PDB file of C-alpha atoms in Angstrom:
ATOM      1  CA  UNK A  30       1.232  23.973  -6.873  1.00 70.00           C
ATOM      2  CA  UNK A  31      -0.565  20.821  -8.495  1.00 89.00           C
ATOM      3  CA  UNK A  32      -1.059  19.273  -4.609  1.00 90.00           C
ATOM      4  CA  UNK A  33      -4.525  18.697  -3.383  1.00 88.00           C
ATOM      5  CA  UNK A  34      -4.508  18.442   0.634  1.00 88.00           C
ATOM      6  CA  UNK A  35      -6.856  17.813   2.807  1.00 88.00           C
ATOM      7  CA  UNK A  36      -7.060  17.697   7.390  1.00 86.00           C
ATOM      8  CA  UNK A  37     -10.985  17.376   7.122  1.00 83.00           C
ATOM      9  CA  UNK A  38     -11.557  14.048   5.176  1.00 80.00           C
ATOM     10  CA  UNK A  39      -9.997  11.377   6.905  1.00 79.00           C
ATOM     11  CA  UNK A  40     -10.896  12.262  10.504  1.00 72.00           C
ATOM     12  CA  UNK A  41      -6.995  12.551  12.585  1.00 73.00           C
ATOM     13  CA  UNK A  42      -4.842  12.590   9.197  1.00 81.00           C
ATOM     14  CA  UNK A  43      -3.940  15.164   7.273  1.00 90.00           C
ATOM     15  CA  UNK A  44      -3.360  13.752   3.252  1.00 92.00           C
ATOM     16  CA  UNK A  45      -1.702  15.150   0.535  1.00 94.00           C
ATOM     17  CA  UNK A  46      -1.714  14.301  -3.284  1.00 94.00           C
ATOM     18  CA  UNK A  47      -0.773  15.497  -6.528  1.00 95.00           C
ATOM     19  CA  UNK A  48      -3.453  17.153  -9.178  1.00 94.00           C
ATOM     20  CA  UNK A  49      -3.013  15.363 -12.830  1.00 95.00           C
ATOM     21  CA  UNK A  50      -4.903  17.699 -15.096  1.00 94.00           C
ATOM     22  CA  UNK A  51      -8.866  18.127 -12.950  1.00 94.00           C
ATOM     23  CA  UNK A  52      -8.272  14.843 -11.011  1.00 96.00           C
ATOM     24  CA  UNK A  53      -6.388  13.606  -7.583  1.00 96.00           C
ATOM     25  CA  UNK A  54      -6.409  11.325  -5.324  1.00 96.00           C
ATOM     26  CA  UNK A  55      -5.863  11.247  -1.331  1.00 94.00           C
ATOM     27  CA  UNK A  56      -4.802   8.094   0.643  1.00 93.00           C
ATOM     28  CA  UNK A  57      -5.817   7.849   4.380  1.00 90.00           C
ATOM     29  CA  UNK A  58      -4.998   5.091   6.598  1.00 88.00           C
ATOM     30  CA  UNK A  59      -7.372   4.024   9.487  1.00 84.00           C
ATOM     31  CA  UNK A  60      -6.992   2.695  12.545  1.00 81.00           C
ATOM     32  CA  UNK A  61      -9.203   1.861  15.607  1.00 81.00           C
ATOM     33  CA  UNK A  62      -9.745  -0.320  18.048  1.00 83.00           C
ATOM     34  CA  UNK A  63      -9.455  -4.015  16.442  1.00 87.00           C
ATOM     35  CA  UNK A  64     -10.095  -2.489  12.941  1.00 87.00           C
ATOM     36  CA  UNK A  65      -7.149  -1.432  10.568  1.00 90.00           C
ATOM     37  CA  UNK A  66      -8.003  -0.484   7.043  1.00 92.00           C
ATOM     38  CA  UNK A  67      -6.997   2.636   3.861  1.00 92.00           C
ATOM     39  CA  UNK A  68      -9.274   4.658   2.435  1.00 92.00           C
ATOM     40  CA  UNK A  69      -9.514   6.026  -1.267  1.00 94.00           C
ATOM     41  CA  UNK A  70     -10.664   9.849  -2.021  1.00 94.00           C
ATOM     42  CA  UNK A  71     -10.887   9.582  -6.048  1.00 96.00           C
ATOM     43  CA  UNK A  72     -11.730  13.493  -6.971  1.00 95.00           C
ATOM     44  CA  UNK A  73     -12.609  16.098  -9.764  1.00 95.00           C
ATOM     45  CA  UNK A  74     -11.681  19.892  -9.697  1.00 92.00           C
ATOM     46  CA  UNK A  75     -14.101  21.568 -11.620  1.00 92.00           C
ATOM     47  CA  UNK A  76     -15.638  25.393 -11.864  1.00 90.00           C
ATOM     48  CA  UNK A  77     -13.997  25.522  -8.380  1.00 85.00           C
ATOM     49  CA  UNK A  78     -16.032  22.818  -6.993  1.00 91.00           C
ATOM     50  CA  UNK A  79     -14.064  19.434  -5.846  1.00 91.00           C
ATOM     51  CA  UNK A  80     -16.408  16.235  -5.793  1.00 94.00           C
ATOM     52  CA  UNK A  81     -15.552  12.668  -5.396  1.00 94.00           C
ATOM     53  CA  UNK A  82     -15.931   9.169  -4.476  1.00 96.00           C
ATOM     54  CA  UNK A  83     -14.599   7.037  -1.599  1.00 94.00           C
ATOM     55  CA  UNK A  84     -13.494   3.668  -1.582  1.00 96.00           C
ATOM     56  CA  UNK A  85     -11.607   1.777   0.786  1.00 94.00           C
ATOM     57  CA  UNK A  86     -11.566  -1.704   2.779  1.00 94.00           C
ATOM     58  CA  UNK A  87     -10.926  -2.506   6.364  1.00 92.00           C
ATOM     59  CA  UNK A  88      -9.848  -5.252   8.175  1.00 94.00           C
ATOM     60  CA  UNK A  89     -10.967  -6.547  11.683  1.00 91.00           C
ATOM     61  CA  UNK A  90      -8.235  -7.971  14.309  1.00 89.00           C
ATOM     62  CA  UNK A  91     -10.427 -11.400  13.992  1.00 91.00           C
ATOM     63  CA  UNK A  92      -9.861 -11.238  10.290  1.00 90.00           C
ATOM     64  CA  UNK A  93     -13.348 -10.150   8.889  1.00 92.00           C
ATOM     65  CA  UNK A  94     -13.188  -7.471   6.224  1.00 93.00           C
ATOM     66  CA  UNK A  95     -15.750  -4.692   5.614  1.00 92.00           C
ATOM     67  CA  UNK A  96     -15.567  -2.297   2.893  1.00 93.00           C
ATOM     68  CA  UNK A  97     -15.889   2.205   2.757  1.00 92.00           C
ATOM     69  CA  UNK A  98     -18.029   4.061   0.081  1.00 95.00           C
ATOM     70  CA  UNK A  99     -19.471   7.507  -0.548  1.00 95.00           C
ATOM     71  CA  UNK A 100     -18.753  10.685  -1.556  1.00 95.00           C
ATOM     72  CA  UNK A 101     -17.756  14.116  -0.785  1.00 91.00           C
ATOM     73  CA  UNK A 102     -17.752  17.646  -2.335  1.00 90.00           C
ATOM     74  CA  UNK A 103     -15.726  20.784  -0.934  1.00 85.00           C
ATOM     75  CA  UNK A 104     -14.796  24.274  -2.467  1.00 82.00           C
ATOM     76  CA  UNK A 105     -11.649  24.732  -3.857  1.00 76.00           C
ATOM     77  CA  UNK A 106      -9.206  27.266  -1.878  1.00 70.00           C
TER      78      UNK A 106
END
């Protein structure tokens, strides 16, 4: 159906987005104690293999900003 979807990622959100030719990407929001902040899953389909980056930044209640990076792979289902 084109949508990539994901309840494992983003720990507590489930994230949905669509697939534009091999690549997608999923939007997660975070929020803890103090700390509010979105996260970026930039992926590749490929040979039914999914790997990706993350990007994201978060912001403190005090105002101080940190930022998210990595990656992740995962089989296709």
């Amino acid at each position: 159906d084109n949508v990539v979807m994901s309840d494992d990622l983003n720990p507590g959100g489930h994230m949905e987005g669509l697939l534009t030719g091999n690549d997608f990407v999923l939007v997660g929001n975070t929020s803890e104690t103090n700390m509010t902040g979105q996260i970026r899953y930039t992926g590749t389909v490929s040979s039914g293999r999914i790997t990706g980056a993350i990007d994201g930044t978060a912001t403190s209640s005090s105002g101080t900003t940190g930022t998210y990076s990595g990656s992740f792979s995962a089989s296709k289902n």
